[in-house]
Coordinates of N, CA, C and O in Angstrom, one line a residue:
X986 N -62.8 -42.5 -57.3 CA -62.6 -41.2 -56.7 C -62.6 -41.4 -55.1 O -63.5 -42.0 -54.6
X987 N -61.6 -40.8 -54.5 CA -61.5 -40.9 -53.0 C -62.4 -39.9 -52.4 O -62.5 -38.8 -52.8
X988 N -63.1 -40.4 -51.3 CA -64.0 -39.5 -50.6 C -63.2 -38.7 -49.6 O -62.0 -39.0 -49.4
X989 N -63.8 -37.7 -48.9 CA -63.1 -36.9 -47.9 C -62.6 -37.8 -46.8 O -61.5 -37.6 -46.3
X990 N -63.4 -38.8 -46.4 CA -63.0 -39.6 -45.3 C -61.8 -40.5 -45.6 O -60.8 -40.6 -44.8
X991 N -61.8 -41.0 -46.9 CA -60.6 -41.7 -47.4 C -59.3 -40.9 -47.3 O -58.3 -41.4 -47.0
X992 N -59.5 -39.7 -47.8 CA -58.3 -38.8 -47.8 C -57.8 -38.5 -46.4 O -56.6 -38.4 -46.2
X993 N -58.7 -38.3 -45.4 CA -58.3 -38.0 -44.1 C -57.6 -39.2 -43.5 O -56.6 -39.1 -42.8
X994 N -58.2 -40.4 -43.7 CA -57.6 -41.6 -43.2 C -56.2 -41.8 -43.8 O -55.2 -42.2 -43.1
X995 N -56.1 -41.6 -45.1 CA -54.8 -41.7 -45.8 C -53.8 -40.8 -45.3 O -52.6 -41.1 -45.0
X996 N -54.2 -39.5 -45.0 CA -53.3 -38.5 -44.5 C -52.8 -38.9 -43.1 O -51.7 -38.7 -42.7
X997 N -53.8 -39.4 -42.3 CA -53.4 -39.9 -40.9 C -52.4 -41.0 -41.0 O -51.4 -41.0 -40.2
X998 N -52.6 -42.0 -41.9 CA -51.7 -43.1 -42.0 C -50.3 -42.6 -42.4 O -49.3 -43.1 -41.9
X999 N -50.2 -41.7 -43.4 CA -49.0 -41.1 -43.8 C -48.3 -40.4 -42.7 O -47.1 -40.5 -42.5
X1000 N -49.0 -39.6 -41.9 CA -48.5 -38.9 -40.8 C -47.9 -39.8 -39.7 O -46.8 -39.6 -39.2
X1001 N -48.6 -40.8 -39.4 CA -48.2 -41.8 -38.4 C -46.9 -42.5 -38.9 O -45.9 -42.7 -38.1
X1002 N -46.9 -42.9 -40.1 CA -45.7 -43.6 -40.7 C -44.5 -42.6 -40.7 O -43.4 -43.1 -40.4
X1003 N -44.7 -41.4 -41.0 CA -43.6 -40.4 -41.0 C -43.1 -40.2 -39.6 O -41.8 -40.1 -39.4
X1004 N -43.9 -40.1 -38.6 CA -43.5 -40.0 -37.2 C -42.7 -41.2 -36.8 O -41.6 -41.1 -36.2
X1005 N -43.2 -42.4 -37.1 CA -42.5 -43.6 -36.7 C -41.1 -43.7 -37.4 O -40.1 -44.0 -36.8
X1006 N -41.1 -43.4 -38.7 CA -39.8 -43.4 -39.4 C -38.8 -42.4 -38.8 O -37.7 -42.8 -38.7
X1007 N -39.3 -41.2 -38.5 CA -38.4 -40.2 -38.0 C -37.9 -40.6 -36.6 O -36.6 -40.5 -36.3
X1008 N -38.7 -41.1 -35.7 CA -38.3 -41.6 -34.4 C -37.3 -42.7 -34.5 O -36.3 -42.7 -33.9
X1009 N -37.6 -43.7 -35.4 CA -36.7 -44.9 -35.5 C -35.4 -44.5 -36.1 O -34.3 -45.0 -35.6
X1010 N -35.4 -43.6 -37.1 CA -34.1 -43.1 -37.7 C -33.3 -42.4 -36.7 O -32.1 -42.7 -36.6
X1011 N -33.9 -41.5 -35.9 CA -33.1 -40.8 -34.9 C -32.6 -41.8 -33.8 O -31.5 -41.7 -33.3
X1012 N -33.4 -42.8 -33.5 CA -33.1 -43.8 -32.4 C -31.9 -44.6 -32.9 O -30.9 -44.8 -32.1
X1013 N -31.9 -45.1 -34.1 CA -30.9 -46.1 -34.5 C -29.7 -45.4 -35.1 O -28.6 -45.9 -34.9
X1014 N -29.9 -44.3 -35.9 CA -28.7 -43.7 -36.6 C -28.1 -42.5 -35.8 O -26.9 -42.5 -35.7
X1015 N -28.9 -41.7 -35.2 CA -28.3 -40.5 -34.6 C -28.0 -40.7 -33.1 O -26.9 -40.1 -32.7
X1016 N -28.8 -41.4 -32.4 CA -28.5 -41.6 -30.9 C -27.2 -42.1 -30.6 O -26.6 -41.7 -29.6
X1017 N -26.6 -43.1 -31.3 CA -25.3 -43.6 -30.9 C -24.2 -42.5 -30.9 O -23.2 -42.7 -30.2
X1018 N -24.4 -41.5 -31.6 CA -23.4 -40.4 -31.7 C -23.5 -39.3 -30.6 O -22.7 -38.4 -30.6
X1019 N -24.6 -39.4 -29.9 CA -24.8 -38.4 -28.8 C -24.4 -39.0 -27.5 O -24.6 -40.2 -27.2
X1020 N -23.8 -38.2 -26.6 CA -23.3 -38.7 -25.4 C -24.4 -39.4 -24.6 O -25.5 -38.9 -24.5
X1021 N -24.0 -40.5 -23.9 CA -25.0 -41.3 -23.2 C -25.6 -40.6 -22.0 O -26.6 -41.0 -21.5
X1022 N -25.0 -39.6 -21.5 CA -25.5 -38.8 -20.4 C -26.4 -37.7 -20.8 O -27.0 -37.1 -19.9
X1023 N -26.6 -37.5 -22.1 CA -27.4 -36.4 -22.6 C -28.9 -36.7 -22.2 O -29.3 -37.9 -22.2
X1024 N -29.7 -35.7 -22.0 CA -31.1 -35.8 -21.6 C -31.9 -36.4 -22.6 O -33.0 -37.0 -22.3
X1025 N -31.6 -36.4 -23.9 CA -32.4 -36.9 -25.0 C -32.5 -38.4 -24.9 O -33.5 -39.0 -25.4
X1026 N -31.6 -39.1 -24.2 CA -31.6 -40.6 -24.2 C -32.9 -41.1 -23.4 O -33.3 -42.2 -23.5
X1027 N -33.4 -40.2 -22.5 CA -34.6 -40.7 -21.7 C -35.8 -40.8 -22.6 O -36.8 -41.4 -22.1
X1028 N -35.8 -40.3 -23.8 CA -37.0 -40.3 -24.6 C -37.0 -41.5 -25.6 O -37.9 -41.7 -26.4
X1029 N -36.0 -42.3 -25.5 CA -35.9 -43.5 -26.4 C -35.7 -44.8 -25.6 O -35.2 -44.8 -24.5
X1030 N -36.2 -45.9 -26.1 CA -36.1 -47.2 -25.5 C -34.6 -47.7 -25.6 O -33.8 -47.1 -26.4
X1031 N -34.2 -48.7 -24.8 CA -32.9 -49.2 -25.0 C -32.7 -49.8 -26.4 O -33.6 -50.1 -27.1
X1032 N -31.4 -49.8 -26.8 CA -31.1 -50.1 -28.2 C -31.4 -51.5 -28.6 O -31.7 -51.8 -29.8
X1033 N -31.5 -52.4 -27.6 CA -31.9 -53.8 -28.0 C -33.3 -53.9 -28.6 O -33.5 -54.8 -29.4
X1034 N -34.2 -53.0 -28.2 CA -35.5 -53.0 -28.8 C -35.5 -52.5 -30.3 O -36.5 -52.7 -31.0
X1035 N -34.5 -51.9 -30.7 CA -34.4 -51.4 -32.1 C -34.4 -52.6 -33.1 O -34.7 -52.4 -34.2
X1036 N -33.9 -53.7 -32.6 CA -34.0 -55.0 -33.4 C -35.2 -55.8 -33.1 O -35.9 -56.3 -34.0
X1037 N -35.6 -55.9 -31.8 CA -36.6 -56.7 -31.4 C -38.0 -56.3 -31.9 O -38.8 -57.1 -32.3
X1038 N -38.3 -55.0 -31.8 CA -39.6 -54.5 -32.3 C -39.9 -54.7 -33.7 O -40.9 -55.3 -34.1
X1039 N -38.9 -54.3 -34.7 CA -39.2 -54.6 -36.1 C -39.3 -56.1 -36.4 O -40.0 -56.6 -37.2
X1040 N -38.5 -56.9 -35.7 CA -38.5 -58.4 -35.9 C -39.9 -58.9 -35.5 O -40.5 -59.7 -36.2
X1041 N -40.4 -58.5 -34.3 CA -41.7 -59.0 -33.9 C -42.8 -58.5 -34.8 O -43.7 -59.3 -35.1
X1042 N -42.7 -57.3 -35.3 CA -43.7 -56.7 -36.2 C -43.6 -57.5 -37.5 O -44.7 -57.8 -38.1
X1043 N -42.4 -57.8 -38.0 CA -42.3 -58.6 -39.3 C -42.9 -60.0 -39.1 O -43.6 -60.5 -40.0
X1044 N -42.6 -60.6 -38.0 CA -43.2 -62.0 -37.7 C -44.7 -62.0 -37.6 O -45.4 -62.9 -38.2
X1045 N -45.2 -61.0 -37.0 CA -46.7 -60.8 -36.9 C -47.3 -60.6 -38.3 O -48.4 -61.2 -38.6
X1046 N -46.6 -59.8 -39.1 CA -47.1 -59.5 -40.4 C -47.1 -60.8 -41.2 O -48.1 -61.1 -41.9
X1047 N -46.1 -61.6 -41.2 CA -46.0 -62.9 -41.9 C -47.1 -63.8 -41.4 O -47.7 -64.6 -42.1
X1048 N -47.3 -63.8 -40.1 CA -48.4 -64.7 -39.5 C -49.7 -64.3 -40.0 O -50.5 -65.2 -40.5
X1049 N -50.1 -63.0 -40.0 CA -51.4 -62.6 -40.5 C -51.6 -62.8 -42.0 O -52.6 -63.2 -42.4
X1050 N -50.5 -62.6 -42.8 CA -50.6 -62.9 -44.2 C -50.8 -64.4 -44.4 O -51.6 -64.8 -45.3
X1051 N -50.1 -65.2 -43.7 CA -50.3 -66.6 -43.8 C -51.7 -67.1 -43.4 O -52.3 -67.9 -44.1
X1052 N -52.2 -66.5 -42.3 CA -53.5 -66.9 -41.9 C -54.6 -66.4 -43.0 O -55.5 -67.1 -43.2
X1053 N -54.4 -65.2 -43.5 CA -55.3 -64.8 -44.5 C -55.3 -65.6 -45.8 O -56.4 -66.0 -46.3
X1054 N -54.1 -66.0 -46.2 CA -54.0 -66.9 -47.4 C -54.7 -68.2 -47.1 O -55.4 -68.8 -48.0
X1055 N -54.4 -68.8 -45.9 CA -55.0 -70.1 -45.6 C -56.5 -70.0 -45.5 O -57.2 -70.8 -46.1
X1056 N -57.0 -68.9 -45.0 CA -58.5 -68.7 -44.9 C -59.1 -68.6 -46.3 O -60.1 -69.2 -46.6
X1057 N -58.5 -67.8 -47.2 CA -59.0 -67.7 -48.5 C -59.0 -69.0 -49.3 O -59.9 -69.3 -50.0
X1058 N -57.9 -69.7 -49.1 CA -57.8 -71.0 -49.9 C -58.8 -72.0 -49.3 O -59.4 -72.7 -50.1
X1059 N -59.0 -72.1 -48.0 CA -60.0 -73.0 -47.5 C -61.4 -72.6 -47.9 O -62.2 -73.4 -48.2
X1060 N -61.7 -71.3 -47.9 CA -63.0 -70.8 -48.3 C -63.3 -71.1 -49.7 O -64.4 -71.6 -50.1
X1061 N -62.3 -70.9 -50.6 CA -62.4 -71.3 -52.0 C -62.6 -72.8 -52.2 O -63.3 -73.2 -53.1
X1062 N -61.9 -73.6 -51.5 CA -61.9 -75.0 -51.6 C -63.3 -75.5 -51.2 O -63.9 -76.4 -51.9
X1063 N -63.9 -75.0 -50.2 CA -65.3 -75.3 -49.8 C -66.3 -74.9 -50.8 O -67.3 -75.6 -51.1
X1064 N -66.1 -73.8 -51.4 CA -67.0 -73.3 -52.5 C -67.0 -74.2 -53.7 O -68.0 -74.4 -54.3
X1065 N -65.8 -74.7 -54.1 CA -65.7 -75.5 -55.3 C -66.3 -76.9 -55.0 O -66.9 -77.6 -55.9
X1066 N -66.2 -77.4 -53.7 CA -66.8 -78.7 -53.4 C -68.3 -78.6 -53.4 O -69.0 -79.6 -53.9
X1067 N -68.9 -77.5 -53.0 CA -70.4 -77.3 -53.1 C -70.9 -77.3 -54.5 O -72.0 -77.7 -54.8
X1068 N -70.1 -76.7 -55.4 CA -70.5 -76.6 -56.8 C -70.5 -77.9 -57.5 O -71.2 -78.1 -58.5
X1069 N -69.6 -78.8 -57.0 CA -69.6 -80.1 -57.7 C -70.6 -81.0 -57.2 O -71.4 -81.6 -57.2

């Protein structure tokens, strides 16, 4: 059973994810069809970042997953050596 705090944190994560998804979708899909002189363009980063930011985030995710797996494997290996 989820506590009230868990529900608030979950709702916050969903809200942040929805905001990021909406911003990115507007940036990548809708913005190219709007005139480049329109005022809305000042609220978005240059289009090159539309590839660079997700790429960097994906690489960081892979790095942290790899570090976590390495840590768990080394910790388990040390535990089995002590048992023997």
